[in-house]
JSON list of C-alpha atoms in Angstrom, two decimals:
[
{"chain": "O", "resi": 1, "resn": "MET", "atom": "CA", "xyz": [25.54, -30.94, -8.58]},
{"chain": "O", "resi": 2, "resn": "ALA", "atom": "CA", "xyz": [26.87, -28.92, -6.14]},
{"chain": "O", "resi": 3, "resn": "SER", "atom": "CA", "xyz": [30.17, -30.66, -5.07]},
{"chain": "O", "resi": 4, "resn": "CYS", "atom": "CA", "xyz": [31.68, -31.55, -8.71]},
{"chain": "O", "resi": 5, "resn": "LEU", "atom": "CA", "xyz": [34.21, -29.91, -9.25]},
{"chain": "O", "resi": 6, "resn": "ILE", "atom": "CA", "xyz": [34.01, -29.81, -13.41]},
{"chain": "O", "resi": 7, "resn": "CYS", "atom": "CA", "xyz": [30.05, -28.43, -12.88]},
{"chain": "O", "resi": 8, "resn": "GLN", "atom": "CA", "xyz": [31.70, -25.69, -10.53]},
{"chain": "O", "resi": 9, "resn": "LYS", "atom": "CA", "xyz": [33.92, -24.56, -13.29]},
{"chain": "O", "resi": 10, "resn": "VAL", "atom": "CA", "xyz": [31.30, -24.62, -16.02]},
{"chain": "O", "resi": 11, "resn": "SER", "atom": "CA", "xyz": [29.27, -22.62, -13.58]},
{"chain": "O", "resi": 12, "resn": "GLY", "atom": "CA", "xyz": [31.72, -20.01, -13.09]},
{"chain": "O", "resi": 13, "resn": "GLN", "atom": "CA", "xyz": [31.98, -21.29, -9.50]},
{"chain": "O", "resi": 14, "resn": "VAL", "atom": "CA", "xyz": [35.67, -21.96, -9.77]},
{"chain": "O", "resi": 15, "resn": "ALA", "atom": "CA", "xyz": [38.16, -20.16, -11.95]},
{"chain": "O", "resi": 16, "resn": "VAL", "atom": "CA", "xyz": [39.53, -21.38, -15.19]},
{"chain": "O", "resi": 17, "resn": "PRO", "atom": "CA", "xyz": [42.25, -19.54, -16.85]},
{"chain": "O", "resi": 18, "resn": "GLY", "atom": "CA", "xyz": [40.51, -17.27, -19.62]},
{"chain": "O", "resi": 19, "resn": "GLY", "atom": "CA", "xyz": [37.17, -18.87, -18.77]},
{"chain": "O", "resi": 20, "resn": "LEU", "atom": "CA", "xyz": [35.72, -21.14, -21.22]},
{"chain": "O", "resi": 21, "resn": "VAL", "atom": "CA", "xyz": [37.60, -21.93, -24.67]},
{"chain": "O", "resi": 22, "resn": "TYR", "atom": "CA", "xyz": [33.88, -22.99, -25.83]},
{"chain": "O", "resi": 23, "resn": "GLU", "atom": "CA", "xyz": [30.05, -23.23, -24.86]},
{"chain": "O", "resi": 24, "resn": "ASP", "atom": "CA", "xyz": [26.68, -24.25, -26.46]},
{"chain": "O", "resi": 25, "resn": "ASP", "atom": "CA", "xyz": [23.64, -25.26, -24.47]},
{"chain": "O", "resi": 26, "resn": "LEU", "atom": "CA", "xyz": [25.03, -29.02, -24.08]},
{"chain": "O", "resi": 27, "resn": "VAL", "atom": "CA", "xyz": [28.79, -28.48, -23.94]},
{"chain": "O", "resi": 28, "resn": "ALA", "atom": "CA", "xyz": [31.42, -26.65, -22.52]},
{"chain": "O", "resi": 29, "resn": "ALA", "atom": "CA", "xyz": [35.39, -26.52, -23.02]},
{"chain": "O", "resi": 30, "resn": "PHE", "atom": "CA", "xyz": [38.02, -25.09, -20.65]},
{"chain": "O", "resi": 31, "resn": "HIS", "atom": "CA", "xyz": [41.85, -25.07, -20.40]},
{"chain": "O", "resi": 32, "resn": "ALA", "atom": "CA", "xyz": [42.66, -28.08, -17.77]},
{"chain": "O", "resi": 33, "resn": "THR", "atom": "CA", "xyz": [44.79, -27.26, -14.34]},
{"chain": "O", "resi": 34, "resn": "SER", "atom": "CA", "xyz": [45.85, -29.70, -12.21]},
{"chain": "O", "resi": 35, "resn": "VAL", "atom": "CA", "xyz": [42.96, -31.46, -9.87]},
{"chain": "O", "resi": 36, "resn": "ASP", "atom": "CA", "xyz": [45.46, -31.79, -6.97]},
{"chain": "O", "resi": 37, "resn": "ARG", "atom": "CA", "xyz": [47.48, -28.58, -7.83]},
{"chain": "O", "resi": 38, "resn": "PRO", "atom": "CA", "xyz": [45.54, -26.05, -9.60]},
{"chain": "O", "resi": 39, "resn": "ASP", "atom": "CA", "xyz": [47.63, -23.16, -8.62]},
{"chain": "O", "resi": 40, "resn": "GLU", "atom": "CA", "xyz": [50.81, -24.78, -10.52]},
{"chain": "O", "resi": 41, "resn": "PRO", "atom": "CA", "xyz": [51.50, -24.15, -14.06]},
{"chain": "O", "resi": 42, "resn": "ALA", "atom": "CA", "xyz": [49.61, -26.65, -16.03]},
{"chain": "O", "resi": 43, "resn": "TYR", "atom": "CA", "xyz": [50.53, -28.54, -19.44]},
{"chain": "O", "resi": 44, "resn": "PHE", "atom": "CA", "xyz": [50.13, -25.85, -22.07]},
{"chain": "O", "resi": 45, "resn": "GLY", "atom": "CA", "xyz": [46.88, -26.61, -24.38]},
{"chain": "O", "resi": 46, "resn": "HIS", "atom": "CA", "xyz": [45.58, -29.45, -22.38]},
{"chain": "O", "resi": 47, "resn": "LEU", "atom": "CA", "xyz": [41.74, -28.80, -23.11]},
{"chain": "O", "resi": 48, "resn": "LEU", "atom": "CA", "xyz": [38.78, -30.73, -21.86]},
{"chain": "O", "resi": 49, "resn": "VAL", "atom": "CA", "xyz": [35.05, -30.74, -23.49]},
{"chain": "O", "resi": 50, "resn": "VAL", "atom": "CA", "xyz": [32.55, -31.56, -21.05]},
{"chain": "O", "resi": 51, "resn": "THR", "atom": "CA", "xyz": [28.78, -31.66, -20.45]},
{"chain": "O", "resi": 52, "resn": "ARG", "atom": "CA", "xyz": [26.81, -29.14, -18.93]},
{"chain": "O", "resi": 53, "resn": "ARG", "atom": "CA", "xyz": [24.48, -31.95, -17.54]},
{"chain": "O", "resi": 54, "resn": "HIS", "atom": "CA", "xyz": [26.09, -33.89, -14.83]},
{"chain": "O", "resi": 55, "resn": "VAL", "atom": "CA", "xyz": [26.57, -37.63, -16.29]},
{"chain": "O", "resi": 56, "resn": "PRO", "atom": "CA", "xyz": [29.92, -39.52, -15.47]},
{"chain": "O", "resi": 57, "resn": "ARG", "atom": "CA", "xyz": [30.42, -41.65, -18.25]},
{"chain": "O", "resi": 58, "resn": "LEU", "atom": "CA", "xyz": [30.60, -41.39, -22.18]},
{"chain": "O", "resi": 59, "resn": "ASP", "atom": "CA", "xyz": [27.84, -44.28, -22.15]},
{"chain": "O", "resi": 60, "resn": "ASP", "atom": "CA", "xyz": [25.47, -41.53, -20.05]},
{"chain": "O", "resi": 61, "resn": "LEU", "atom": "CA", "xyz": [25.34, -39.35, -23.15]},
{"chain": "O", "resi": 62, "resn": "THR", "atom": "CA", "xyz": [22.19, -38.65, -24.90]},
{"chain": "O", "resi": 63, "resn": "ASP", "atom": "CA", "xyz": [22.64, -38.45, -28.66]},
{"chain": "O", "resi": 64, "resn": "ASP", "atom": "CA", "xyz": [22.42, -34.65, -28.88]},
{"chain": "O", "resi": 65, "resn": "GLU", "atom": "CA", "xyz": [25.28, -34.54, -26.31]},
{"chain": "O", "resi": 66, "resn": "ALA", "atom": "CA", "xyz": [27.46, -36.97, -27.99]},
{"chain": "O", "resi": 67, "resn": "ALA", "atom": "CA", "xyz": [27.24, -35.07, -31.19]},
{"chain": "O", "resi": 68, "resn": "ALA", "atom": "CA", "xyz": [28.04, -31.85, -29.68]},
{"chain": "O", "resi": 69, "resn": "VAL", "atom": "CA", "xyz": [30.99, -33.07, -27.95]},
{"chain": "O", "resi": 70, "resn": "GLY", "atom": "CA", "xyz": [32.12, -34.39, -31.30]},
{"chain": "O", "resi": 71, "resn": "VAL", "atom": "CA", "xyz": [31.56, -31.03, -32.75]},
{"chain": "O", "resi": 72, "resn": "ALA", "atom": "CA", "xyz": [33.26, -28.89, -30.45]},
{"chain": "O", "resi": 73, "resn": "ALA", "atom": "CA", "xyz": [36.16, -31.47, -30.03]},
{"chain": "O", "resi": 74, "resn": "THR", "atom": "CA", "xyz": [36.90, -31.20, -33.67]},
{"chain": "O", "resi": 75, "resn": "ARG", "atom": "CA", "xyz": [37.09, -27.69, -33.59]},
{"chain": "O", "resi": 76, "resn": "LEU", "atom": "CA", "xyz": [39.00, -27.13, -30.81]},
{"chain": "O", "resi": 77, "resn": "ALA", "atom": "CA", "xyz": [41.45, -29.66, -31.79]},
{"chain": "O", "resi": 78, "resn": "GLY", "atom": "CA", "xyz": [41.98, -27.84, -35.11]},
{"chain": "O", "resi": 79, "resn": "LYS", "atom": "CA", "xyz": [41.86, -24.52, -33.54]},
{"chain": "O", "resi": 80, "resn": "LEU", "atom": "CA", "xyz": [44.74, -26.08, -30.90]},
{"chain": "O", "resi": 81, "resn": "ALA", "atom": "CA", "xyz": [47.10, -27.39, -33.56]},
{"chain": "O", "resi": 82, "resn": "ASP", "atom": "CA", "xyz": [46.93, -24.14, -35.60]},
{"chain": "O", "resi": 83, "resn": "GLN", "atom": "CA", "xyz": [47.17, -21.89, -32.94]},
{"chain": "O", "resi": 84, "resn": "SER", "atom": "CA", "xyz": [49.68, -23.68, -30.39]},
{"chain": "O", "resi": 85, "resn": "GLY", "atom": "CA", "xyz": [51.93, -25.00, -33.08]},
{"chain": "O", "resi": 86, "resn": "ALA", "atom": "CA", "xyz": [51.13, -28.68, -32.02]},
{"chain": "O", "resi": 87, "resn": "ASP", "atom": "CA", "xyz": [52.09, -31.52, -34.51]},
{"chain": "O", "resi": 88, "resn": "TRP", "atom": "CA", "xyz": [49.45, -33.78, -33.26]},
{"chain": "O", "resi": 89, "resn": "VAL", "atom": "CA", "xyz": [46.38, -33.69, -30.45]},
{"chain": "O", "resi": 90, "resn": "PHE", "atom": "CA", "xyz": [45.50, -36.54, -29.19]},
{"chain": "O", "resi": 91, "resn": "SER", "atom": "CA", "xyz": [41.89, -37.25, -27.70]},
{"chain": "O", "resi": 92, "resn": "ALA", "atom": "CA", "xyz": [41.09, -39.47, -24.65]},
{"chain": "O", "resi": 93, "resn": "VAL", "atom": "CA", "xyz": [37.88, -40.28, -22.70]},
{"chain": "O", "resi": 94, "resn": "ILE", "atom": "CA", "xyz": [39.34, -41.77, -19.49]},
{"chain": "O", "resi": 95, "resn": "GLY", "atom": "CA", "xyz": [36.92, -40.79, -16.72]},
{"chain": "O", "resi": 96, "resn": "THR", "atom": "CA", "xyz": [38.19, -42.77, -13.74]},
{"chain": "O", "resi": 97, "resn": "ARG", "atom": "CA", "xyz": [39.32, -39.56, -11.42]},
{"chain": "O", "resi": 98, "resn": "VAL", "atom": "CA", "xyz": [36.52, -37.14, -11.76]},
{"chain": "O", "resi": 99, "resn": "PRO", "atom": "CA", "xyz": [33.09, -38.62, -12.04]},
{"chain": "O", "resi": 100, "resn": "HIS", "atom": "CA", "xyz": [31.77, -36.24, -14.52]},
{"chain": "O", "resi": 101, "resn": "PHE", "atom": "CA", "xyz": [31.64, -36.59, -18.27]},
{"chain": "O", "resi": 102, "resn": "HIS", "atom": "CA", "xyz": [35.02, -34.86, -19.64]},
{"chain": "O", "resi": 103, "resn": "TYR", "atom": "CA", "xyz": [36.77, -35.29, -22.95]},
{"chain": "O", "resi": 104, "resn": "HIS", "atom": "CA", "xyz": [40.74, -34.61, -23.31]},
{"chain": "O", "resi": 105, "resn": "LEU", "atom": "CA", "xyz": [42.42, -32.81, -26.10]},
{"chain": "O", "resi": 106, "resn": "LEU", "atom": "CA", "xyz": [46.02, -33.00, -25.42]},
{"chain": "O", "resi": 107, "resn": "PRO", "atom": "CA", "xyz": [48.78, -31.49, -28.15]},
{"chain": "O", "resi": 108, "resn": "ARG", "atom": "CA", "xyz": [51.71, -33.00, -28.71]},
{"chain": "O", "resi": 109, "resn": "TYR", "atom": "CA", "xyz": [54.63, -30.53, -29.65]},
{"chain": "O", "resi": 110, "resn": "PRO", "atom": "CA", "xyz": [57.48, -30.96, -32.22]},
{"chain": "O", "resi": 111, "resn": "GLU", "atom": "CA", "xyz": [59.80, -31.09, -29.55]},
{"chain": "O", "resi": 112, "resn": "THR", "atom": "CA", "xyz": [58.40, -33.79, -27.53]},
{"chain": "O", "resi": 113, "resn": "PRO", "atom": "CA", "xyz": [60.62, -37.03, -27.72]},
{"chain": "O", "resi": 114, "resn": "ARG", "atom": "CA", "xyz": [58.98, -39.33, -30.53]},
{"chain": "O", "resi": 115, "resn": "ASP", "atom": "CA", "xyz": [59.33, -42.70, -28.21]},
{"chain": "O", "resi": 116, "resn": "LEU", "atom": "CA", "xyz": [57.26, -40.90, -25.26]},
{"chain": "O", "resi": 117, "resn": "PRO", "atom": "CA", "xyz": [53.73, -42.47, -24.76]},
{"chain": "O", "resi": 118, "resn": "TRP", "atom": "CA", "xyz": [50.90, -40.25, -25.84]},
{"chain": "O", "resi": 119, "resn": "HIS", "atom": "CA", "xyz": [49.44, -40.24, -22.12]},
{"chain": "O", "resi": 120, "resn": "GLN", "atom": "CA", "xyz": [52.80, -39.18, -20.67]},
{"chain": "O", "resi": 121, "resn": "VAL", "atom": "CA", "xyz": [53.37, -35.89, -23.05]},
{"chain": "O", "resi": 122, "resn": "ASP", "atom": "CA", "xyz": [51.90, -33.87, -19.96]},
{"chain": "O", "resi": 123, "resn": "GLU", "atom": "CA", "xyz": [54.54, -35.47, -17.70]},
{"chain": "O", "resi": 124, "resn": "TRP", "atom": "CA", "xyz": [57.82, -35.07, -19.82]},
{"chain": "O", "resi": 125, "resn": "GLU", "atom": "CA", "xyz": [60.72, -32.93, -17.80]},
{"chain": "O", "resi": 126, "resn": "GLY", "atom": "CA", "xyz": [60.82, -30.68, -20.84]},
{"chain": "O", "resi": 127, "resn": "ALA", "atom": "CA", "xyz": [57.03, -30.39, -21.33]},
{"chain": "O", "resi": 128, "resn": "ARG", "atom": "CA", "xyz": [55.26, -27.04, -21.98]},
{"chain": "O", "resi": 129, "resn": "ARG", "atom": "CA", "xyz": [53.50, -25.34, -19.33]},
{"chain": "O", "resi": 130, "resn": "GLY", "atom": "CA", "xyz": [51.85, -22.39, -18.33]},
{"chain": "O", "resi": 131, "resn": "GLY", "atom": "CA", "xyz": [51.03, -20.38, -15.52]},
{"chain": "O", "resi": 132, "resn": "PHE", "atom": "CA", "xyz": [47.05, -19.01, -15.20]},
{"chain": "O", "resi": 133, "resn": "GLU", "atom": "CA", "xyz": [47.94, -15.46, -17.09]},
{"chain": "O", "resi": 134, "resn": "GLU", "atom": "CA", "xyz": [49.59, -17.30, -19.85]},
{"chain": "O", "resi": 135, "resn": "ILE", "atom": "CA", "xyz": [47.04, -19.72, -20.27]},
{"chain": "O", "resi": 136, "resn": "ALA", "atom": "CA", "xyz": [44.53, -17.19, -19.93]},
{"chain": "O", "resi": 137, "resn": "ALA", "atom": "CA", "xyz": [45.86, -15.52, -22.74]},
{"chain": "O", "resi": 138, "resn": "PHE", "atom": "CA", "xyz": [45.65, -18.32, -24.84]},
{"chain": "O", "resi": 139, "resn": "VAL", "atom": "CA", "xyz": [42.23, -19.18, -24.46]},
{"chain": "O", "resi": 140, "resn": "GLU", "atom": "CA", "xyz": [41.64, -15.89, -25.30]},
{"chain": "O", "resi": 141, "resn": "GLN", "atom": "CA", "xyz": [43.40, -16.32, -28.67]},
{"chain": "O", "resi": 142, "resn": "LEU", "atom": "CA", "xyz": [41.61, -19.69, -29.38]},
{"chain": "O", "resi": 143, "resn": "ARG", "atom": "CA", "xyz": [38.52, -18.23, -28.83]},
{"chain": "O", "resi": 144, "resn": "SER", "atom": "CA", "xyz": [38.99, -15.31, -31.44]}
]
């Protein structure tokens, strides 16, 4: 779909820091940036696993796509924890803002206050953030 931001990122029409972290025939993954402010530093390590086929919701996935999302998310969560120093990797399918299926992997770092809800770790004032170049280097590290 030509106007879909996720489709544009997967196809390479819109740059993502470091390019795709993971890809196969059915899914791809990349580091998230702000939809509203793509040039501002982003929460470090926030990955999105997306379907290549444009579908809006989890229940729109084929069995093969669902399996591919699960495999990619599992592999990337492990690499994310190992490479970033995260003590936990949250995962969520929310899908209310961008109408293309995307599965969030959101690291929680040891310095994050324990009483901070999972869905606010990226909003905390002390949250780890990175610019395009820093995230691109991290993506390269994850791919290796």
